[in-house]
Coordinates of C-alpha atoms and ligand atoms in Angstrom, one line a residue:
X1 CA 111.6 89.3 99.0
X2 CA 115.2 89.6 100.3
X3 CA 116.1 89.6 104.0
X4 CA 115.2 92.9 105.0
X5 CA 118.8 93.6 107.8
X6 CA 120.6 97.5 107.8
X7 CA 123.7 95.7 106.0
X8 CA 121.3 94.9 102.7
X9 CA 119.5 97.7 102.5
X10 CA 122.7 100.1 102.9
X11 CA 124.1 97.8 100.3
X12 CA 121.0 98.1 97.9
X13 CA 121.2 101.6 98.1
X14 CA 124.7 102.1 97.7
X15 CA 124.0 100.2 94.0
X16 CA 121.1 102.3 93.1
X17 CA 121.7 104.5 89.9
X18 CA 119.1 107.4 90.4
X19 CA 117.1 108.6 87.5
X20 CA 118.2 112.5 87.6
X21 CA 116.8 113.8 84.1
X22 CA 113.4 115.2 83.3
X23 CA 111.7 112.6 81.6
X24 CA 108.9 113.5 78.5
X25 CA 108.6 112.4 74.9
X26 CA 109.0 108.7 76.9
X27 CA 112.8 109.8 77.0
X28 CA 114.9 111.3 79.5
X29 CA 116.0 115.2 78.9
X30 CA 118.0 117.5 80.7
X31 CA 116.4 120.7 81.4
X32 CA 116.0 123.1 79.0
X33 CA 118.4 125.5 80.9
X34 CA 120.8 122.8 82.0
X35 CA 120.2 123.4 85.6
X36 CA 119.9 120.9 87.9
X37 CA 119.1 120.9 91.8
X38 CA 120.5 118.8 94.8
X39 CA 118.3 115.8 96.2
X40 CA 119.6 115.4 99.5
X41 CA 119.1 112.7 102.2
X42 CA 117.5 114.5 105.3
X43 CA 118.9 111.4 107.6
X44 CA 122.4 111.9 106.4
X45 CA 122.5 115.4 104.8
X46 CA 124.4 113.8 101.8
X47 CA 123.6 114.7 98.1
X48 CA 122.2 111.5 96.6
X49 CA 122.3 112.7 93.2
X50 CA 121.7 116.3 90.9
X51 CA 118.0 116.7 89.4
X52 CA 116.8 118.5 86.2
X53 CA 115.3 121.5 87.2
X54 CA 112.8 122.2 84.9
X55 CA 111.1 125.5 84.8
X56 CA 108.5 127.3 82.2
X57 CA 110.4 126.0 78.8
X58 CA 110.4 122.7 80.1
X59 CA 106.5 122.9 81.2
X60 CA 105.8 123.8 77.8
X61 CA 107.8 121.3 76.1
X62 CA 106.3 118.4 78.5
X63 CA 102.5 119.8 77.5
X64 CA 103.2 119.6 73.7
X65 CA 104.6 116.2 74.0
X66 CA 101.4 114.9 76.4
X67 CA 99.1 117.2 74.3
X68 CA 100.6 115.5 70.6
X69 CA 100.2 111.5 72.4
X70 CA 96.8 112.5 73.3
X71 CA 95.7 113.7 69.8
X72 CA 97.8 110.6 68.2
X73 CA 95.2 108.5 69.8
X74 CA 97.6 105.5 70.8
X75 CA 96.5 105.8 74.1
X76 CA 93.8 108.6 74.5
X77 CA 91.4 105.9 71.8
X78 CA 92.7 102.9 72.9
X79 CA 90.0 100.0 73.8
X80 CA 89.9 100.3 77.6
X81 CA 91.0 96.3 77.2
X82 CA 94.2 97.7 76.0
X83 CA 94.6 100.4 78.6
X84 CA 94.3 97.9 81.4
X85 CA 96.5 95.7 79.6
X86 CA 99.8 98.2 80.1
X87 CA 98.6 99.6 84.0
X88 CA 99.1 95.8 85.0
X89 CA 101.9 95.5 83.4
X90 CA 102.8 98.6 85.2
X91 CA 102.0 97.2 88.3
X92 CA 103.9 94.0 87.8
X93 CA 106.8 95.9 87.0
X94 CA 106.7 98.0 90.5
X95 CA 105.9 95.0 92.1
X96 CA 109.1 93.6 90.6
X97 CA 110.8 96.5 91.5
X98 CA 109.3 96.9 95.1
X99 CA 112.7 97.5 96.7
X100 CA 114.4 100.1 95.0
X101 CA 111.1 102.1 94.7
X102 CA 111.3 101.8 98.3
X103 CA 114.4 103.2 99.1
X104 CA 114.3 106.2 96.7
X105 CA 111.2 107.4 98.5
X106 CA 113.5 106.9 102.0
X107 CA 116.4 108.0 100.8
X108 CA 115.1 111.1 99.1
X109 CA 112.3 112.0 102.1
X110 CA 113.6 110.2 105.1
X111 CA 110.4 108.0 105.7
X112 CA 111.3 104.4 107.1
X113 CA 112.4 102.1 104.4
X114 CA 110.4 99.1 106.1
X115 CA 107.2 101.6 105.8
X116 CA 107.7 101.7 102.0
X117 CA 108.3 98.6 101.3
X118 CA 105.8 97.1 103.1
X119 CA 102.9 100.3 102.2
X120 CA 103.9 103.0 99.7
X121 CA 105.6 101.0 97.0
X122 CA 102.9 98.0 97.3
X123 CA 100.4 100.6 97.4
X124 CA 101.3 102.4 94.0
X125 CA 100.8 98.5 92.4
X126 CA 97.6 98.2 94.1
X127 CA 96.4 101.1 92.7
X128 CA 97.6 100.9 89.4
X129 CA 96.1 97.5 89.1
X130 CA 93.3 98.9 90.7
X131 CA 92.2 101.4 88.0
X132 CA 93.6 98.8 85.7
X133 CA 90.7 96.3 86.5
X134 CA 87.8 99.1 87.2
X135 CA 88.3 100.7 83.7
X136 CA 86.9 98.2 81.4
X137 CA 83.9 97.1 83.6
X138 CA 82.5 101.1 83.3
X139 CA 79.5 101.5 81.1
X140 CA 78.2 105.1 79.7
X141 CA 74.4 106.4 79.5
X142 CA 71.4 106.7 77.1
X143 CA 69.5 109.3 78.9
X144 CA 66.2 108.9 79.0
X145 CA 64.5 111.0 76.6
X146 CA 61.5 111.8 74.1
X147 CA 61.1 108.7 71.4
X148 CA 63.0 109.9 67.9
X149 CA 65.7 110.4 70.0
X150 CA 68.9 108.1 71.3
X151 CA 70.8 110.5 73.8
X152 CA 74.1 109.5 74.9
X153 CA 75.8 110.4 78.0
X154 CA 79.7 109.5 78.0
X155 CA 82.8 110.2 80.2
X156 CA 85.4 111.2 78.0
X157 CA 89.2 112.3 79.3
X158 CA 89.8 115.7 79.7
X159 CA 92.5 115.5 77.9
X160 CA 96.0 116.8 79.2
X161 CA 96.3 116.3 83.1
X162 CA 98.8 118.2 85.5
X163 CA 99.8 117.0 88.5
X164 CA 101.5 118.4 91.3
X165 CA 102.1 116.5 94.6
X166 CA 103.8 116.5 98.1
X167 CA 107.0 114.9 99.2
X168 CA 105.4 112.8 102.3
X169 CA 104.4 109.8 100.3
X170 CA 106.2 110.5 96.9
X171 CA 105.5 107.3 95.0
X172 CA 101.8 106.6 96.4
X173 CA 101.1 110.8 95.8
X174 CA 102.0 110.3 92.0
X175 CA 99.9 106.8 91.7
X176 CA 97.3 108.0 93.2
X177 CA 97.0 111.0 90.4
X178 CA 98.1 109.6 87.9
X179 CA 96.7 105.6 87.8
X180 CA 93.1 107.3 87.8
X181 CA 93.7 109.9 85.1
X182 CA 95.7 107.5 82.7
X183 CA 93.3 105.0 83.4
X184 CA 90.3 106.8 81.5
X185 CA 92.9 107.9 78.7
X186 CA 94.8 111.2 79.5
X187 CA 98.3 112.2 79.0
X188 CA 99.7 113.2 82.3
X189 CA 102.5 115.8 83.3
X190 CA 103.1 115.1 86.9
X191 CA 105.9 117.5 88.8
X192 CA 107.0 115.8 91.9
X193 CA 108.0 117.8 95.0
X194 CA 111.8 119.1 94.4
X195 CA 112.4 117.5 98.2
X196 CA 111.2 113.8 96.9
X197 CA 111.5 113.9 92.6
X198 CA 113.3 110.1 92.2
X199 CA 110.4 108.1 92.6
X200 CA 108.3 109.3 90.0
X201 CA 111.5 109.4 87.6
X202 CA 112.1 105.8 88.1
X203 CA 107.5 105.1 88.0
X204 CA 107.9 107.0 84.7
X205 CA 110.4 105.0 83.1
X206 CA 108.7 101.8 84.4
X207 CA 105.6 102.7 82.8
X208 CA 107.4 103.2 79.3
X209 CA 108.6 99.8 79.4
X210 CA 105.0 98.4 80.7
X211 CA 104.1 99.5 77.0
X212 CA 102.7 103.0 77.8
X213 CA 103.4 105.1 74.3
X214 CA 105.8 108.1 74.2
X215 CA 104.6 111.3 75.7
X216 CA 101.5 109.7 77.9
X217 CA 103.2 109.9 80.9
X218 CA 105.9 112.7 81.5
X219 CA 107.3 113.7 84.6
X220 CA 109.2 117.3 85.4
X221 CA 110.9 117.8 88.1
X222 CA 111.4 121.5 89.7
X223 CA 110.3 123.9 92.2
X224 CA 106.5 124.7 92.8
X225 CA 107.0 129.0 92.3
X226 CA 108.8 128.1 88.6
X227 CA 107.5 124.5 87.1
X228 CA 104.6 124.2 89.7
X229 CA 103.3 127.7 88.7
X230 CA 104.0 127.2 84.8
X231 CA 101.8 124.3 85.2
X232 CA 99.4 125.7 87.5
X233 CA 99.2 128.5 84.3
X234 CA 99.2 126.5 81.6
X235 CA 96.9 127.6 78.5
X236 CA 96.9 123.7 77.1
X237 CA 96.2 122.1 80.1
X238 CA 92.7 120.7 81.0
X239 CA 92.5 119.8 84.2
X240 CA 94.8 120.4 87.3
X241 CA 94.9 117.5 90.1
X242 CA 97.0 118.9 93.4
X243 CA 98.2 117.6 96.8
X244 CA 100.2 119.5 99.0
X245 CA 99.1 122.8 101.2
X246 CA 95.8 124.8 101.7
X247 CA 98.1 128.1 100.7
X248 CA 99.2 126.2 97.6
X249 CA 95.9 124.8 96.6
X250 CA 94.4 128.3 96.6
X251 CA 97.1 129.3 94.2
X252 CA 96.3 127.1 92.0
X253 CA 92.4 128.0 91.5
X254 CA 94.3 131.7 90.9
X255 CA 96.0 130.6 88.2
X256 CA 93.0 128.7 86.7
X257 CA 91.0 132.3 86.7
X258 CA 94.5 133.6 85.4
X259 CA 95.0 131.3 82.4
X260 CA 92.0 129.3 81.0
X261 CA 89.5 128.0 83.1
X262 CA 91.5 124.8 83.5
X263 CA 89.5 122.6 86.5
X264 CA 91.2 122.4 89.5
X265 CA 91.1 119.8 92.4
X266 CA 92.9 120.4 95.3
X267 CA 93.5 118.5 98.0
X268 CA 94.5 120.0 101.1
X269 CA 95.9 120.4 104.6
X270 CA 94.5 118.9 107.5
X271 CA 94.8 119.1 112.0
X272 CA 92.7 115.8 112.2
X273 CA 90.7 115.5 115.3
X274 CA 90.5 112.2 117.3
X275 CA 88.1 111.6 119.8
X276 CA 88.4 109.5 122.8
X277 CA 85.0 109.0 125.0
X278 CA 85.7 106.8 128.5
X279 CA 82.8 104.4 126.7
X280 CA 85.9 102.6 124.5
X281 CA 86.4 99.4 126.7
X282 CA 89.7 98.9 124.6
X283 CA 91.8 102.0 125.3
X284 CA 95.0 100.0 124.8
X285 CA 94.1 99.3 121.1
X286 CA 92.8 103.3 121.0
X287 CA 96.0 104.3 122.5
X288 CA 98.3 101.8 120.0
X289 CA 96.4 103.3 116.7
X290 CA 96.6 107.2 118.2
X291 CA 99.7 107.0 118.5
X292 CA 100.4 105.2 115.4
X293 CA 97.6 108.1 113.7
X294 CA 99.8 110.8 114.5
X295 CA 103.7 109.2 115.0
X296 CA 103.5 107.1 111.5
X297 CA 105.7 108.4 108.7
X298 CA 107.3 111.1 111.1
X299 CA 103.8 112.9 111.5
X300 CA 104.3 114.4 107.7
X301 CA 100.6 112.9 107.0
X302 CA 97.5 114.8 105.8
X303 CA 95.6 112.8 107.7
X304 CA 97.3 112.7 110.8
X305 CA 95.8 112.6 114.1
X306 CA 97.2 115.4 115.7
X307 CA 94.2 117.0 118.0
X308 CA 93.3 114.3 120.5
X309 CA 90.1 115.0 122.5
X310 CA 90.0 112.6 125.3
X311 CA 86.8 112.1 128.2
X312 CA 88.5 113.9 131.0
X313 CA 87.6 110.7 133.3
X314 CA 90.1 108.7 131.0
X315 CA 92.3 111.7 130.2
X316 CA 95.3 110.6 133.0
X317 CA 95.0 106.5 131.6
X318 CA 95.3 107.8 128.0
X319 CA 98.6 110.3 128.5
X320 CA 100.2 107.0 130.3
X321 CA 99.8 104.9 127.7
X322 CA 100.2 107.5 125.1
X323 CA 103.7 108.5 127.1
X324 CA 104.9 104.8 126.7
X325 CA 103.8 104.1 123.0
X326 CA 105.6 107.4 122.1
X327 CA 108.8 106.6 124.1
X328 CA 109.3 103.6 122.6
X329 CA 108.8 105.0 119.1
X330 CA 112.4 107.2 118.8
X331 CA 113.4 107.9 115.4
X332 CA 116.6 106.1 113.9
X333 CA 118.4 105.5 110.9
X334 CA 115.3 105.2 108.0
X335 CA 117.2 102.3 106.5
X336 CA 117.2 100.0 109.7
X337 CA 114.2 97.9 109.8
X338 CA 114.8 98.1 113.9
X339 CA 113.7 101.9 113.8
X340 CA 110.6 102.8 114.6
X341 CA 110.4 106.6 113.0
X342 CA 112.1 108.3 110.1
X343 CA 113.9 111.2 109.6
X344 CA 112.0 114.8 108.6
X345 CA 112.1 115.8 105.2
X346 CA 114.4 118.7 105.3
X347 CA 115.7 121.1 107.2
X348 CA 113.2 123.6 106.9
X349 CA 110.3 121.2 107.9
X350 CA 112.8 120.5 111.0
X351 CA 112.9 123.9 111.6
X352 CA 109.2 124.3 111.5
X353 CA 108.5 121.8 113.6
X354 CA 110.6 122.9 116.4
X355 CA 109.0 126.4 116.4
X356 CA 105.9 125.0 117.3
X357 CA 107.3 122.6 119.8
X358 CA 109.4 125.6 121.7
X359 CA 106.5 127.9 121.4
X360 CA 104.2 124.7 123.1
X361 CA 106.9 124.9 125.5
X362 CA 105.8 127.9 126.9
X363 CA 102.2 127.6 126.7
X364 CA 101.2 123.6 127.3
X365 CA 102.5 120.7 129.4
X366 CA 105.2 118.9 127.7
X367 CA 104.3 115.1 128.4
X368 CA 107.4 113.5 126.4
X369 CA 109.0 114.5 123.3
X370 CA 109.9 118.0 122.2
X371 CA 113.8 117.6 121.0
X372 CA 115.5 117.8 117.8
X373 CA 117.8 114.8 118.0
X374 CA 120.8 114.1 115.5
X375 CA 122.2 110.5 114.3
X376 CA 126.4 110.7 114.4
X377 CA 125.8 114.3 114.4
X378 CA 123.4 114.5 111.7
X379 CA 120.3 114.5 110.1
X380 CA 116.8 116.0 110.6
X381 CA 114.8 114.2 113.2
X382 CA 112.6 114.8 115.9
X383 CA 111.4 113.1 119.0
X384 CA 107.5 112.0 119.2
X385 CA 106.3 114.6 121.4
X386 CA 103.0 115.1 123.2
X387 CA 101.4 118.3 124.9
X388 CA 98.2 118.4 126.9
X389 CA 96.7 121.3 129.4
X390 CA 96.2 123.7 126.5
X391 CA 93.8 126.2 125.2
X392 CA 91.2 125.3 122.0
X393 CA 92.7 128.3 120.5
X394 CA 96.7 127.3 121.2
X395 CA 98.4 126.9 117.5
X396 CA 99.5 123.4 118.5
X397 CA 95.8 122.9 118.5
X398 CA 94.8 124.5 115.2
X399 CA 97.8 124.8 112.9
X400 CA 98.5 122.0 110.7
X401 CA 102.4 121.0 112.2
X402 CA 102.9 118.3 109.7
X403 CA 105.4 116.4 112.4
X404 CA 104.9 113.9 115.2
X405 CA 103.4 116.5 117.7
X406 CA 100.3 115.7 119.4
X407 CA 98.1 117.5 121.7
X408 CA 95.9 116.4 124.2
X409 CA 92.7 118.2 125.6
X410 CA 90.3 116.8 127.8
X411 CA 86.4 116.9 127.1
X412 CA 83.4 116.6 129.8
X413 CA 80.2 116.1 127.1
X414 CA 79.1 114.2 123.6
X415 CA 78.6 118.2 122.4
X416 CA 81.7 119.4 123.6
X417 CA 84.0 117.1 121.5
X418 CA 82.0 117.7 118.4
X419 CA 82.3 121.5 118.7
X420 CA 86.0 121.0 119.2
X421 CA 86.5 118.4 116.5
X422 CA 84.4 120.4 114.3
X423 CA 86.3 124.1 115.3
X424 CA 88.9 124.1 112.0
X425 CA 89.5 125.6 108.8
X426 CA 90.3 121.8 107.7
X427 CA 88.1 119.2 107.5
X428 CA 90.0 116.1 105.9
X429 CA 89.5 112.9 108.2
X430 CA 88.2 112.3 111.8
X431 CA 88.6 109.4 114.1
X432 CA 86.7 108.4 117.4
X433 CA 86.4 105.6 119.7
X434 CA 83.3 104.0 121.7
X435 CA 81.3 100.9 122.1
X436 CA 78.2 102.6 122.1
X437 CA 77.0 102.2 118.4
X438 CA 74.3 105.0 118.6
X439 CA 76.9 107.3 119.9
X440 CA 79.3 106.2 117.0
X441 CA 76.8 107.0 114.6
X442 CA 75.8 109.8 115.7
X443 CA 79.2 111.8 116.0
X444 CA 80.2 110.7 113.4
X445 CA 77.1 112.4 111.4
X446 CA 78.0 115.4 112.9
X447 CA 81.8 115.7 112.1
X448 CA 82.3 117.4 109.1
X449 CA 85.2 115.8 107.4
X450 CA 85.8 113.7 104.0
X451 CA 86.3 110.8 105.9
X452 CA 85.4 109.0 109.8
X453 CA 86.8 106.5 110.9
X454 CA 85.0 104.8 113.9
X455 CA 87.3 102.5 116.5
X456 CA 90.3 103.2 113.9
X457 CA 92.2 105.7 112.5
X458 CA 92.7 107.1 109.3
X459 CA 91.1 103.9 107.0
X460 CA 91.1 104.3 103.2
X461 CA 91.1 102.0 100.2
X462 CA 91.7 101.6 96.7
X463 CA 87.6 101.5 96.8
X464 CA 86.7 104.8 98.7
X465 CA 87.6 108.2 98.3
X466 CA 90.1 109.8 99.7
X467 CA 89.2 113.9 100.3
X468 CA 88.1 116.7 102.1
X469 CA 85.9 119.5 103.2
X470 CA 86.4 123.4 104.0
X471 CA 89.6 124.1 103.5
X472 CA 90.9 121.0 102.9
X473 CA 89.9 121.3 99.5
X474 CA 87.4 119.1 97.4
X475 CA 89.2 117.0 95.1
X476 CA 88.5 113.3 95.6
X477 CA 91.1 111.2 95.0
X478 CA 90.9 106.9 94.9
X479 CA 88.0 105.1 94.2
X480 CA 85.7 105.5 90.8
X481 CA 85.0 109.1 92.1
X482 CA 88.5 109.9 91.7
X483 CA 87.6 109.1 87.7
X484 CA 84.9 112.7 87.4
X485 CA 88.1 114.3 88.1
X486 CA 89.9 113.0 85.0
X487 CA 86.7 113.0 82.6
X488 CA 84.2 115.1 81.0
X489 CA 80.8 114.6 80.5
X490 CA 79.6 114.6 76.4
X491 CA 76.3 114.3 75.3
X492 CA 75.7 112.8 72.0
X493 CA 72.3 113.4 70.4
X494 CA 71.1 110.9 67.4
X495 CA 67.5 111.1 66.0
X496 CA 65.9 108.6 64.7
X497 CA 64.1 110.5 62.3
X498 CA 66.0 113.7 61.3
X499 CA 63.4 116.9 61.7
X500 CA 63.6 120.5 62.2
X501 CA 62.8 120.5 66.2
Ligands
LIG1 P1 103.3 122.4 99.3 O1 101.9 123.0 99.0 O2 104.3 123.4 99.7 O3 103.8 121.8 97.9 C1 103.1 120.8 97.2 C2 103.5 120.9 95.7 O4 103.1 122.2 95.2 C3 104.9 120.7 95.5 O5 105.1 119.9 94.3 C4 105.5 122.1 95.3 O6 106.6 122.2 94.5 C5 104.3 122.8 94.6 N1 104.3 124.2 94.8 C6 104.8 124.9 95.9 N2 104.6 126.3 95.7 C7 104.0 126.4 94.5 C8 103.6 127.5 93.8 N3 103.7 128.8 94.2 N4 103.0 127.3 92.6 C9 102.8 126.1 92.1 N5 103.2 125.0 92.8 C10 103.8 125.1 94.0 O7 103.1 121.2 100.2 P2 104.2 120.2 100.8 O8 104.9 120.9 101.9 O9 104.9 119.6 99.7 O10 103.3 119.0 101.4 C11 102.7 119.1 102.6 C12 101.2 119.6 102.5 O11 100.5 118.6 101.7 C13 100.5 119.5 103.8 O12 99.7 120.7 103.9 C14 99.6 118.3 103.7 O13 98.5 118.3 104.5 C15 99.3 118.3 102.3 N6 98.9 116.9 101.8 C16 97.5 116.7 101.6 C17 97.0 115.5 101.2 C18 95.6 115.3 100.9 O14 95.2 114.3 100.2 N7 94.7 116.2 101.3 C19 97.9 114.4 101.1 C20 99.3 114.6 101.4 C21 99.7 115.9 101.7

């Protein structure tokens, strides 16, 4: 790879030609209505380019183009040899375009361009040569019946798959949907967030020239009420993968009931707990990964680690060390690999933020943090900031922020953090840090969260999934789990001996 200074990336992105169009039918289209929507840098407030906004026409047209590849065959039949063949060409082509899918995803979201180069856009190959591999070692059943009789059990795809996913990891949002259900043979229509669609145009086209036939993989760009919704309500799609909030992930089991029964996964919002007991001999490492759990990619993580329950006789050693980590993590221009956090996503999300930091204001102790701050005047970002002295019940403590805020409270007992950690309508990840093995084990049985993560934070793989519980919704995503979502079971009988029973 290419020295990474300011001067090459600001050169690299002045070269890029953004793909702007709706792309189905392997082609790129301009929306049906000829409207288009601005895709603006949050660090710089500049409009990067104009984006086809897509709306109910274009949902439909996208659906008939998936639904005609699937019932072609090209891909839907092909040998799962083949399949795998085209994903890793796929993920050779992102490898080989690892910088500019990099900088779309900063440029169009504001996260650190040395983040998505180094994680998201290696990632999305990871996973897409992942599923590539898994998908021809996977072997159906012959259920165990009565003689006479040969019963078999396959995973077949659903059919026509559409996604809809967040803007706070753009590229890696789309792979992760759309590497599994491609994988076992679906078309896919994946709309992007309108804050973060230029990734997913440019993984679209990449995966036409990896070989993938027309219509297989089509991507619609637009806003969540008009394309999200036409998707969401779709009487021709099968099955409905979605990332993004716990409001917007109830929506869409409405318009399942609303339309046709289409299954949903939806995979939700989180305020993960961390806990802290005085038993961690290593509270340095604790305090470089809690602050890392909740400050990487500007806080806009569903997993982030923003409720921090520390012993109260370590309480005063973590908020110094949390104090320094967070100081010396200021935000700064997203394409200077010096900075150490992004910009916010947009205004709005700015905005949000902010409320909850002046309202904290008034009812916590500010450690460090709590400013908007502006780069020559501009752009959307926010200081790391961390509260402690607050209530249980304090929205800082229960309201998913989805910015680098943090709050601090103190716990005396084993039983105390639990209940805590455990006292949410979200139930995505948990972290917590001893050396005593039996206590490990056992909190960890007792948080009730997709995923623990014991003297860590926030550890996932291609090869386990990725999901929550309550109202963090239940989809699964990564791993071979994430394949139930994208198949249905058929069960073939076959006797050996036709007869009337
Ligand atoms: P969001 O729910 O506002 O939007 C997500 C997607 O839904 C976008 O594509 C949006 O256009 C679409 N949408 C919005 N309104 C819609 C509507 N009425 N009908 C149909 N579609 C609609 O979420 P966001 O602000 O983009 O992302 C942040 C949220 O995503 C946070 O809550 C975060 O926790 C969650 N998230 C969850 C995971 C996970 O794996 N559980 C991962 C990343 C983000």
């Amino acid at each position: 790879m290419a020295e990474n200074t300011l001067q090459d990336w600001q050169s690299r992105a002045a070269a890029l030609h953004f793909r702007n169009q709706a792309f189905m039918g392997g082609k790129f289209v301009d929306s049906a209505s000829g409207k288009t929507f601005d895709s603006i840098n949050p660090a710089t407030e500049e409009v990067l380019t104009k984006v086809a906004e897509c709306d109910s026409e274009d949902i439909n047209r996208a659906v008939a183009a998936a639904r005609k590849a699937f019932e072609a065959g090209s891909w839907s039949r092909a040998a799962p040899g083949e399949r795998k063949a085209v994903l890793l060409k796929l993920a050779e082509l992102i490898r080989a375009n690892l910088e500019e899918m990099a900088l779309l995803d900063s440029l169009d979201m504001g996260k650190l361009v040395q983040d998505a180069v180094t994680v998201d856009a290696p990632g999305s190959a990871h996973f897409f040569q992942w599923y590539a591999e898994a998908i021809d070692k996977l072997y159906d059943e012959v259920a165990p019946t009565d003689p006479n009789n040969l019963a078999l059990v396959q995973r077949v795809p659903v059919g026509v798959v559409g996604a809809v996913v967040p803007w706070n990891f753009p590229l890696d949002m789309a792979t992760w949907k759309s590497a599994a259900a491609l994988a076992v043979g679906n078309s896919v229509v994946l709309k992007p967030a309108e804050q973060s669609p230029l990734s997913a145009l440019r993984l679209a086209e990449l995966a036409s020239e990896a070989g993938l036939p027309d219509g297989v993989f089509n991507v619609v760009p637009g806003f969540g009420h008009t394309a999200g919704k036409a998707l969401g309500l779709h009487m021709d799609v099968d099955c409905l993968a979605f990332t993004g909030s716990t409001e917007i992930g109830k929506k869409f089991m409405q318009y399942s009931g609303e339309s046709n029964l289409k299954q949903v996964w939806p995979e939700t919002g989180g305020k993960s707990p961390n806990l802290i007991f005085a038993d961690c001999e290593d509270l340095d490492t604790a305090a470089d990964m809690a602050s890392f759990g909740i400050f990487f990619n500007q806080g806009e993580v569903c997993s982030a680690n923003s409720r921090l329950y520390v012993e109260r006789s370590v309480k005063d050693t973590m908020l110094e060390k949390l104090k320094a980590r967070a100081d010396a993590t200021q935000p700064g221009n997203p394409l200077n690999p010096e900075s150490k956090m992004g910009a916010i996503v947009n205004e709005t999300q700015t905005q949000g933020i902010m409320h909850f930091v002046d309202e904290g204001k008034k009812s916590a102790t500010l450690i460090t943090g709590g400013e908007r701050i502006y780069l020559e005047g501009k752009g959307c970002f926010v200081q790391p900031t961390i509260f402690a002295d607050l209530e249980q019940s304090n929205p800082l403590a229960r309201d998913e922020i989805f910015g680098p805020v943090l709050s601090v409270i103190a716990f005396d007992t084993e039983a105390e953090a639990i209940e805590m950690a455990n006292d949410s309508i979200y139930g995505l990840a948990a972290s917590l840090w001893t050396d005593n093995l039996s206590r490990a084990c056992r909190v960890a049985e007792e948080l009730n969260v997709g995923t623990v993560s014991v003297n860590t934070v926030d550890a996932l793989s291609a090869q386990t999934p990725f999901g929550g519980m309550k109202q963090s919704g239940f989809g699964r995503d990564l791993s071979l789990h994430s394949l139930e979502k994208y198949t249905a079971l058929k069960t073939t009988w076959i006797k050996y001996k036709p007869n009337r029973s």
